[in-house]
Coordinates of C-alpha atoms and ligand atoms in Angstrom, one line a residue:
X1 CA 139.9 83.5 104.4
X2 CA 141.4 82.0 101.3
X3 CA 144.9 83.1 100.3
X4 CA 145.2 85.3 97.3
X5 CA 145.4 83.4 94.0
X6 CA 148.5 85.2 92.7
X7 CA 148.9 82.8 89.7
X8 CA 145.4 83.8 88.5
X9 CA 146.2 87.5 88.9
X10 CA 149.5 87.1 87.0
X11 CA 147.7 85.1 84.2
X12 CA 145.4 88.1 83.8
X13 CA 148.4 90.5 83.4
X14 CA 150.3 89.2 80.3
X15 CA 152.7 92.3 80.4
X16 CA 154.4 90.6 83.4
X17 CA 155.5 87.7 81.2
X18 CA 157.3 89.8 78.6
X19 CA 161.0 90.0 79.4
X20 CA 162.9 93.2 78.7
X21 CA 166.8 93.2 78.6
X22 CA 166.7 89.7 79.9
X23 CA 164.5 90.4 82.9
X24 CA 160.8 89.9 83.5
X25 CA 159.3 93.1 84.9
X26 CA 159.0 93.2 88.7
X27 CA 156.5 96.0 89.1
X28 CA 156.6 97.2 92.7
X29 CA 154.8 100.5 92.2
X30 CA 151.2 99.5 93.0
X31 CA 150.8 102.7 95.2
X32 CA 151.4 104.9 92.1
X33 CA 149.1 103.0 89.8
X34 CA 147.9 99.4 89.7
X35 CA 148.1 97.1 86.7
X36 CA 145.0 96.5 84.7
X37 CA 143.9 92.9 84.3
X38 CA 142.5 91.4 81.1
X39 CA 138.9 91.2 82.4
X40 CA 138.9 94.9 83.0
X41 CA 140.5 95.7 79.6
X42 CA 137.9 93.4 78.0
X43 CA 135.1 95.2 79.7
X44 CA 136.3 98.6 78.5
X45 CA 136.8 97.3 75.0
X46 CA 133.4 95.5 75.0
X47 CA 131.7 98.6 76.0
X48 CA 133.3 100.8 73.4
X49 CA 132.7 98.1 70.7
X50 CA 129.1 97.4 71.4
X51 CA 127.5 100.4 73.2
X52 CA 128.6 103.5 71.3
X53 CA 125.8 105.7 72.7
X54 CA 125.5 108.6 75.1
X55 CA 123.7 108.1 78.4
X56 CA 120.5 109.8 79.5
X57 CA 119.5 111.7 76.5
X58 CA 118.6 109.4 73.6
X59 CA 115.7 107.1 73.2
X60 CA 117.4 104.8 70.7
X61 CA 118.9 101.5 71.4
X62 CA 122.5 102.6 71.8
X63 CA 121.5 105.4 74.1
X64 CA 119.3 103.2 76.2
X65 CA 122.0 100.6 76.6
X66 CA 124.6 103.3 77.5
X67 CA 122.2 104.6 80.1
X68 CA 121.7 101.1 81.6
X69 CA 125.4 100.4 81.6
X70 CA 126.3 103.7 83.3
X71 CA 123.7 103.1 86.0
X72 CA 125.0 99.5 86.5
X73 CA 128.5 100.9 86.9
X74 CA 127.3 103.4 89.4
X75 CA 125.5 100.8 91.4
X76 CA 128.6 98.5 91.5
X77 CA 130.7 101.4 92.8
X78 CA 128.0 102.2 95.4
X79 CA 128.3 98.6 96.7
X80 CA 132.1 98.6 96.5
X81 CA 132.4 101.6 98.9
X82 CA 129.3 101.0 100.9
X83 CA 127.3 104.2 100.0
X84 CA 123.6 104.4 100.7
X85 CA 122.3 105.4 97.3
X86 CA 123.6 105.2 93.8
X87 CA 122.8 108.9 93.3
X88 CA 125.5 109.7 95.8
X89 CA 128.2 108.3 93.4
X90 CA 129.5 111.0 91.0
X91 CA 131.8 109.9 88.3
X92 CA 134.9 112.2 87.8
X93 CA 138.3 111.8 86.3
X94 CA 140.2 110.8 89.5
X95 CA 140.5 111.4 93.2
X96 CA 142.1 114.8 92.6
X97 CA 139.1 116.0 90.7
X98 CA 136.7 114.5 93.3
X99 CA 138.5 116.5 96.1
X100 CA 138.4 119.7 93.9
X101 CA 134.6 119.2 93.4
X102 CA 134.2 119.5 97.2
X103 CA 136.7 122.4 97.6
X104 CA 135.1 124.4 94.8
X105 CA 131.5 123.5 95.8
X106 CA 131.3 123.9 99.5
X107 CA 130.3 127.4 100.6
X108 CA 133.5 128.0 102.6
X109 CA 134.2 131.7 103.3
X110 CA 137.0 133.8 104.8
X111 CA 137.7 132.7 108.3
X112 CA 136.3 129.2 108.0
X113 CA 138.9 126.5 108.4
X114 CA 139.8 123.2 106.8
X115 CA 141.8 120.8 109.0
X116 CA 144.0 118.4 107.1
X117 CA 147.2 116.5 108.0
X118 CA 150.9 116.9 107.3
X119 CA 151.0 113.5 105.5
X120 CA 148.5 114.3 102.8
X121 CA 149.1 113.8 99.1
X122 CA 149.4 117.1 97.4
X123 CA 145.9 116.4 95.9
X124 CA 144.4 116.7 99.3
X125 CA 146.4 119.7 100.4
X126 CA 146.7 122.0 97.4
X127 CA 142.9 122.4 97.0
X128 CA 142.8 123.8 100.6
X129 CA 145.9 125.9 100.1
X130 CA 144.2 127.2 97.0
X131 CA 141.1 128.2 99.0
X132 CA 143.3 129.9 101.5
X133 CA 144.7 132.0 98.6
X134 CA 141.4 132.7 96.8
X135 CA 138.9 133.0 99.6
X136 CA 140.9 133.5 102.8
X137 CA 139.9 130.1 104.2
X138 CA 142.3 128.9 106.9
X139 CA 144.1 125.7 106.0
X140 CA 145.1 124.1 109.3
X141 CA 147.6 121.1 109.3
X142 CA 147.6 118.4 112.0
X143 CA 151.1 117.0 112.1
X144 CA 151.3 113.2 112.3
X145 CA 154.2 111.4 113.9
X146 CA 154.3 108.5 111.5
X147 CA 156.6 106.3 113.5
X148 CA 154.3 106.4 116.5
X149 CA 150.9 106.4 114.7
X150 CA 148.0 108.8 114.6
X151 CA 147.3 110.6 117.9
X152 CA 143.6 111.1 118.3
X153 CA 144.1 113.4 121.4
X154 CA 146.4 115.7 119.5
X155 CA 144.0 115.7 116.6
X156 CA 141.1 116.6 118.9
X157 CA 143.2 119.6 120.1
X158 CA 143.7 120.7 116.5
X159 CA 140.0 120.5 115.7
X160 CA 139.4 124.0 116.8
X161 CA 136.3 126.2 116.5
X162 CA 135.7 127.3 113.0
X163 CA 136.8 124.1 111.3
X164 CA 134.1 123.3 108.8
X165 CA 135.8 120.5 107.0
X166 CA 138.2 117.8 108.0
X167 CA 140.1 116.4 104.9
X168 CA 142.2 113.3 105.7
X169 CA 143.7 110.4 103.8
X170 CA 142.4 106.9 104.7
X171 CA 145.7 105.2 104.0
X172 CA 148.9 107.2 103.6
X173 CA 150.8 106.9 100.3
X174 CA 153.9 108.1 102.1
X175 CA 154.2 105.2 104.5
X176 CA 151.0 103.1 104.3
X177 CA 149.6 103.8 107.8
X178 CA 145.8 103.7 108.1
X179 CA 144.0 106.6 109.8
X180 CA 141.2 105.9 112.3
X181 CA 138.4 107.1 110.1
X182 CA 135.4 106.3 112.3
X183 CA 137.0 108.1 115.3
X184 CA 138.0 111.1 113.2
X185 CA 134.4 111.3 111.8
X186 CA 132.9 111.1 115.3
X187 CA 135.2 113.9 116.5
X188 CA 134.6 116.1 113.5
X189 CA 130.8 115.7 113.5
X190 CA 130.7 116.5 117.2
X191 CA 132.3 119.8 116.3
X192 CA 129.9 120.3 113.4
X193 CA 132.5 119.7 110.7
X194 CA 132.1 117.6 107.6
X195 CA 134.6 114.9 106.7
X196 CA 136.3 114.3 103.4
X197 CA 138.2 111.0 103.2
X198 CA 140.9 110.7 100.4
X199 CA 140.5 107.0 99.7
X200 CA 142.9 106.9 96.7
X201 CA 145.4 104.8 98.4
X202 CA 143.0 102.7 100.5
X203 CA 140.4 101.5 98.1
X204 CA 142.3 98.5 96.9
X205 CA 142.5 96.9 100.3
X206 CA 139.9 98.6 102.5
X207 CA 136.1 98.9 102.3
X208 CA 135.4 102.4 103.6
X209 CA 131.8 101.6 104.4
X210 CA 130.9 105.2 103.5
X211 CA 127.3 105.1 104.9
X212 CA 128.1 103.1 108.1
X213 CA 131.1 105.2 109.0
X214 CA 129.3 108.5 108.4
X215 CA 131.8 109.7 105.9
X216 CA 130.5 112.8 104.1
X217 CA 132.7 112.8 101.1
X218 CA 134.9 110.0 99.8
X219 CA 137.3 110.4 96.9
X220 CA 138.8 107.6 94.8
X221 CA 140.5 106.8 91.5
X222 CA 139.9 103.5 89.7
X223 CA 143.5 103.3 88.4
X224 CA 144.5 102.5 92.0
X225 CA 142.1 99.5 92.1
X226 CA 143.1 97.7 88.9
X227 CA 140.8 99.8 86.8
X228 CA 141.6 102.2 83.9
X229 CA 143.0 105.6 84.2
X230 CA 140.8 108.7 83.7
X231 CA 137.9 107.5 85.9
X232 CA 137.3 108.1 89.6
X233 CA 134.4 108.8 91.9
X234 CA 133.3 111.3 94.5
X235 CA 131.0 109.3 96.8
X236 CA 128.8 111.3 99.3
X237 CA 127.2 110.4 102.5
X238 CA 123.5 111.0 102.9
X239 CA 122.6 114.7 102.2
X240 CA 126.2 115.8 101.7
X241 CA 125.7 116.5 98.0
X242 CA 123.1 119.1 98.9
X243 CA 125.9 121.2 100.4
X244 CA 127.8 121.4 97.2
X245 CA 127.2 124.0 94.5
X246 CA 128.1 122.5 91.1
X247 CA 130.9 124.5 89.5
X248 CA 131.0 123.0 86.0
X249 CA 127.7 123.5 84.2
X250 CA 126.7 122.1 80.8
X251 CA 125.0 119.2 79.1
X252 CA 122.9 117.0 81.5
X253 CA 123.4 119.3 84.5
X254 CA 120.1 121.1 84.0
X255 CA 116.4 120.2 83.4
X256 CA 115.5 123.6 81.8
X257 CA 117.3 126.7 80.6
X258 CA 115.6 130.1 80.0
X259 CA 117.1 133.4 78.9
X260 CA 117.0 134.5 82.5
X261 CA 118.0 131.4 84.4
X262 CA 118.0 127.6 84.6
X263 CA 116.8 124.8 86.8
X264 CA 119.4 122.3 88.0
X265 CA 119.0 118.6 87.6
X266 CA 119.1 116.4 90.6
X267 CA 122.3 114.5 91.6
X268 CA 124.3 112.9 90.2
X269 CA 123.5 114.6 86.8
X270 CA 124.0 118.1 88.2
X271 CA 127.7 117.3 89.0
X272 CA 128.5 115.4 85.7
X273 CA 128.6 118.0 83.0
X274 CA 129.1 116.9 79.5
X275 CA 129.4 113.4 78.0
X276 CA 130.9 110.9 80.4
X277 CA 133.7 108.4 80.3
X278 CA 131.4 105.4 79.6
X279 CA 134.2 103.0 78.7
X280 CA 136.0 104.1 81.9
X281 CA 132.9 103.5 83.9
X282 CA 132.5 100.0 82.5
X283 CA 136.2 99.4 83.4
X284 CA 135.5 100.8 86.9
X285 CA 132.7 98.3 87.3
X286 CA 134.8 95.4 86.1
X287 CA 137.7 96.5 88.4
X288 CA 135.5 96.7 91.5
X289 CA 134.1 93.2 90.7
X290 CA 137.6 91.9 90.0
X291 CA 139.1 93.2 93.3
X292 CA 136.0 92.0 95.2
X293 CA 136.4 88.5 93.8
X294 CA 140.1 88.4 94.9
X295 CA 139.1 89.8 98.3
X296 CA 140.4 93.1 99.6
X297 CA 141.6 91.6 102.9
X298 CA 143.4 88.8 101.0
X299 CA 145.1 91.5 98.9
X300 CA 146.1 93.3 102.0
X301 CA 147.4 90.2 103.8
X302 CA 149.4 89.3 100.7
X303 CA 151.0 92.8 100.4
X304 CA 151.9 92.8 104.1
X305 CA 153.5 89.4 103.8
X306 CA 155.7 90.6 100.9
X307 CA 156.4 93.9 102.8
X308 CA 157.6 91.8 105.8
X309 CA 160.0 89.8 103.6
X310 CA 161.4 93.0 102.0
X311 CA 161.7 94.8 105.3
X312 CA 163.5 91.9 107.0
X313 CA 166.0 91.8 104.1
X314 CA 166.7 95.5 103.9
X315 CA 166.5 96.7 107.5
X316 CA 169.9 95.3 108.4
X317 CA 171.6 97.2 105.5
X318 CA 174.0 99.9 106.7
X319 CA 172.5 103.4 106.5
X320 CA 169.0 102.0 105.8
X321 CA 166.4 104.6 106.8
X322 CA 162.7 103.6 106.9
X323 CA 159.9 106.1 106.5
X324 CA 157.2 105.0 109.0
X325 CA 156.8 102.3 111.6
X326 CA 159.1 99.2 111.5
X327 CA 156.2 96.7 111.6
X328 CA 155.0 96.0 108.1
X329 CA 151.5 95.3 109.4
X330 CA 151.2 99.0 110.1
X331 CA 152.5 100.0 106.7
X332 CA 150.3 97.7 104.5
X333 CA 151.7 97.5 101.0
X334 CA 154.2 100.4 101.3
X335 CA 158.0 100.3 102.0
X336 CA 159.4 103.8 101.7
X337 CA 163.1 104.2 102.5
X338 CA 166.4 105.6 101.6
X339 CA 170.0 104.4 101.9
X340 CA 171.7 107.4 103.6
X341 CA 174.1 109.1 101.3
X342 CA 172.8 107.4 98.1
X343 CA 170.9 109.2 95.4
X344 CA 167.4 107.6 95.4
X345 CA 166.8 108.6 91.7
X346 CA 170.0 106.9 90.6
X347 CA 169.2 103.9 92.7
X348 CA 165.7 103.6 91.2
X349 CA 167.1 103.9 87.7
X350 CA 169.7 101.2 88.3
X351 CA 167.2 98.8 89.8
X352 CA 165.2 99.0 86.6
X353 CA 168.2 98.9 84.2
X354 CA 170.0 96.0 86.0
X355 CA 167.1 93.9 87.2
X356 CA 163.8 95.1 85.7
X357 CA 162.7 96.1 89.2
X358 CA 160.4 99.2 89.1
X359 CA 160.0 101.3 92.2
X360 CA 159.2 105.0 92.6
X361 CA 161.6 107.6 93.9
X362 CA 161.1 111.2 95.0
X363 CA 158.8 113.0 97.5
X364 CA 155.8 110.9 96.4
X365 CA 153.6 114.1 96.1
X366 CA 153.8 114.5 99.9
X367 CA 156.2 117.5 99.7
X368 CA 155.0 119.0 103.0
X369 CA 156.1 116.0 105.0
X370 CA 159.6 116.0 103.3
X371 CA 159.9 119.7 104.0
X372 CA 158.8 119.3 107.6
X373 CA 161.3 116.5 108.2
X374 CA 164.1 117.9 106.1
X375 CA 164.1 114.4 104.5
X376 CA 165.8 113.9 101.1
X377 CA 164.1 112.0 98.3
X378 CA 163.3 108.4 99.1
X379 CA 162.6 105.1 97.3
X380 CA 159.1 103.6 97.6
X381 CA 158.4 100.0 96.9
X382 CA 154.7 99.0 97.0
X383 CA 153.4 95.5 96.7
X384 CA 150.3 94.5 94.6
X385 CA 148.3 91.3 94.2
X386 CA 150.5 90.3 91.3
X387 CA 153.8 90.4 93.2
X388 CA 155.7 87.3 94.3
X389 CA 158.3 86.5 97.0
X390 CA 160.7 85.9 94.1
X391 CA 160.3 89.5 92.9
X392 CA 160.8 90.8 96.4
X393 CA 164.0 88.7 96.6
X394 CA 165.2 90.2 93.3
X395 CA 164.4 93.7 94.6
X396 CA 166.1 93.4 97.9
X397 CA 169.2 91.7 96.5
X398 CA 169.5 94.4 93.8
X399 CA 169.2 97.1 96.4
X400 CA 172.0 95.5 98.5
X401 CA 174.2 95.0 95.4
X402 CA 173.7 98.6 94.1
X403 CA 174.2 100.1 97.5
X404 CA 177.6 98.3 97.8
X405 CA 178.5 99.3 94.2
X406 CA 177.7 103.0 94.9
X407 CA 179.5 103.2 98.2
Ligands
PLP1 N1 145.7 110.8 97.3 C1 146.5 109.8 97.6 C2 146.7 109.3 99.0 C3 147.3 109.2 96.5 O1 148.1 108.2 96.8 C4 147.1 109.7 95.2 C5 147.8 109.2 94.1 O2 149.0 108.8 94.3 C6 146.1 110.7 95.0 C7 145.4 111.2 96.1 C8 145.8 111.3 93.7 O3 145.3 110.4 92.9 P1 144.9 110.7 91.4 O4 146.2 111.2 90.8 O5 144.4 109.4 90.8 O6 143.9 111.8 91.4

């Protein structure tokens, strides 16, 4: 496998070459949102400039071209995540919306259960807590010991009768650990439950192989894979969309409407009400192609290498507390930590002000885990394909300096 061409990636991200207050930006917040490279920006702009039509409903040139471009984007996404058919790719705004499409559309009733984990992003927990409130669906939570890794036996015990859906993250945005998706799918299917995988954090470095792994629903956002914001996908396994009742009806979701009823269109149209985000879809296509050309495994290896450098530099600091396993290989691109006694928000602000180093602080939308552990807010650095060893050095030196200054 060729190493990642970081110089090329940086050349495609001119924002990284603009100094602010004497510092080049060191953007270590890949897990929140990735940077968008020039080829993706150009694809969005080219689409908006030259194909101003609406897909699927006009037999004029702009309309036909828009239809062709949308279908091409859908096909590229299908390949990117290994789905069986392009019709199983539904364009949505983001992973959150994709998960909600499943939560609202599955015929879950009072007493049915959804099994999720204690390390989910709020976007893959609140929809189930919402169903508990509105329909009396039971939301069961499998607790994960992140330092030790995912325990399939314990998970099997939590997969009790009545679980209709298992909703788990592929890669944790809390600590970067990867969940054993094929094993989870096998266990869930044996119990007759469907599986939703939240791929938001994983899609940049992992091919989920939706069809091969038997995943029923896969949710993703393109802003996490170097694409634009405002476009994501719900990707379904074979036959899974038949289980969903569309909840937003409107233009393009029907083939006929009468005073006394209507006939729904086939998927994907029945789930894509209204005019779509065509520029976003063009950007999603370009992003999937860009990431594929870099190589997802090469991106992962690069991130782990930088994570190792950062971990080795920070772990010896007094009162350094890591979230997750010590080995960076198990944490992918994420280094989540705190310096005991120091305010993470203040630390994050100082890193940016003094060094132009951007990391995230807080509970990272995984409130449940922070509550369970009684853990204060943490700092999360995450490493993308544009980051360099130099930036990691600036980051770790700045953390050490600020930690001493604040003592
Ligand atoms: N799931 C995970 C694991 C995430 O990391 C995120 C975003 O941080 C989301 C879901 C939500 O993604 P979006 O805000 O793009 O819907």
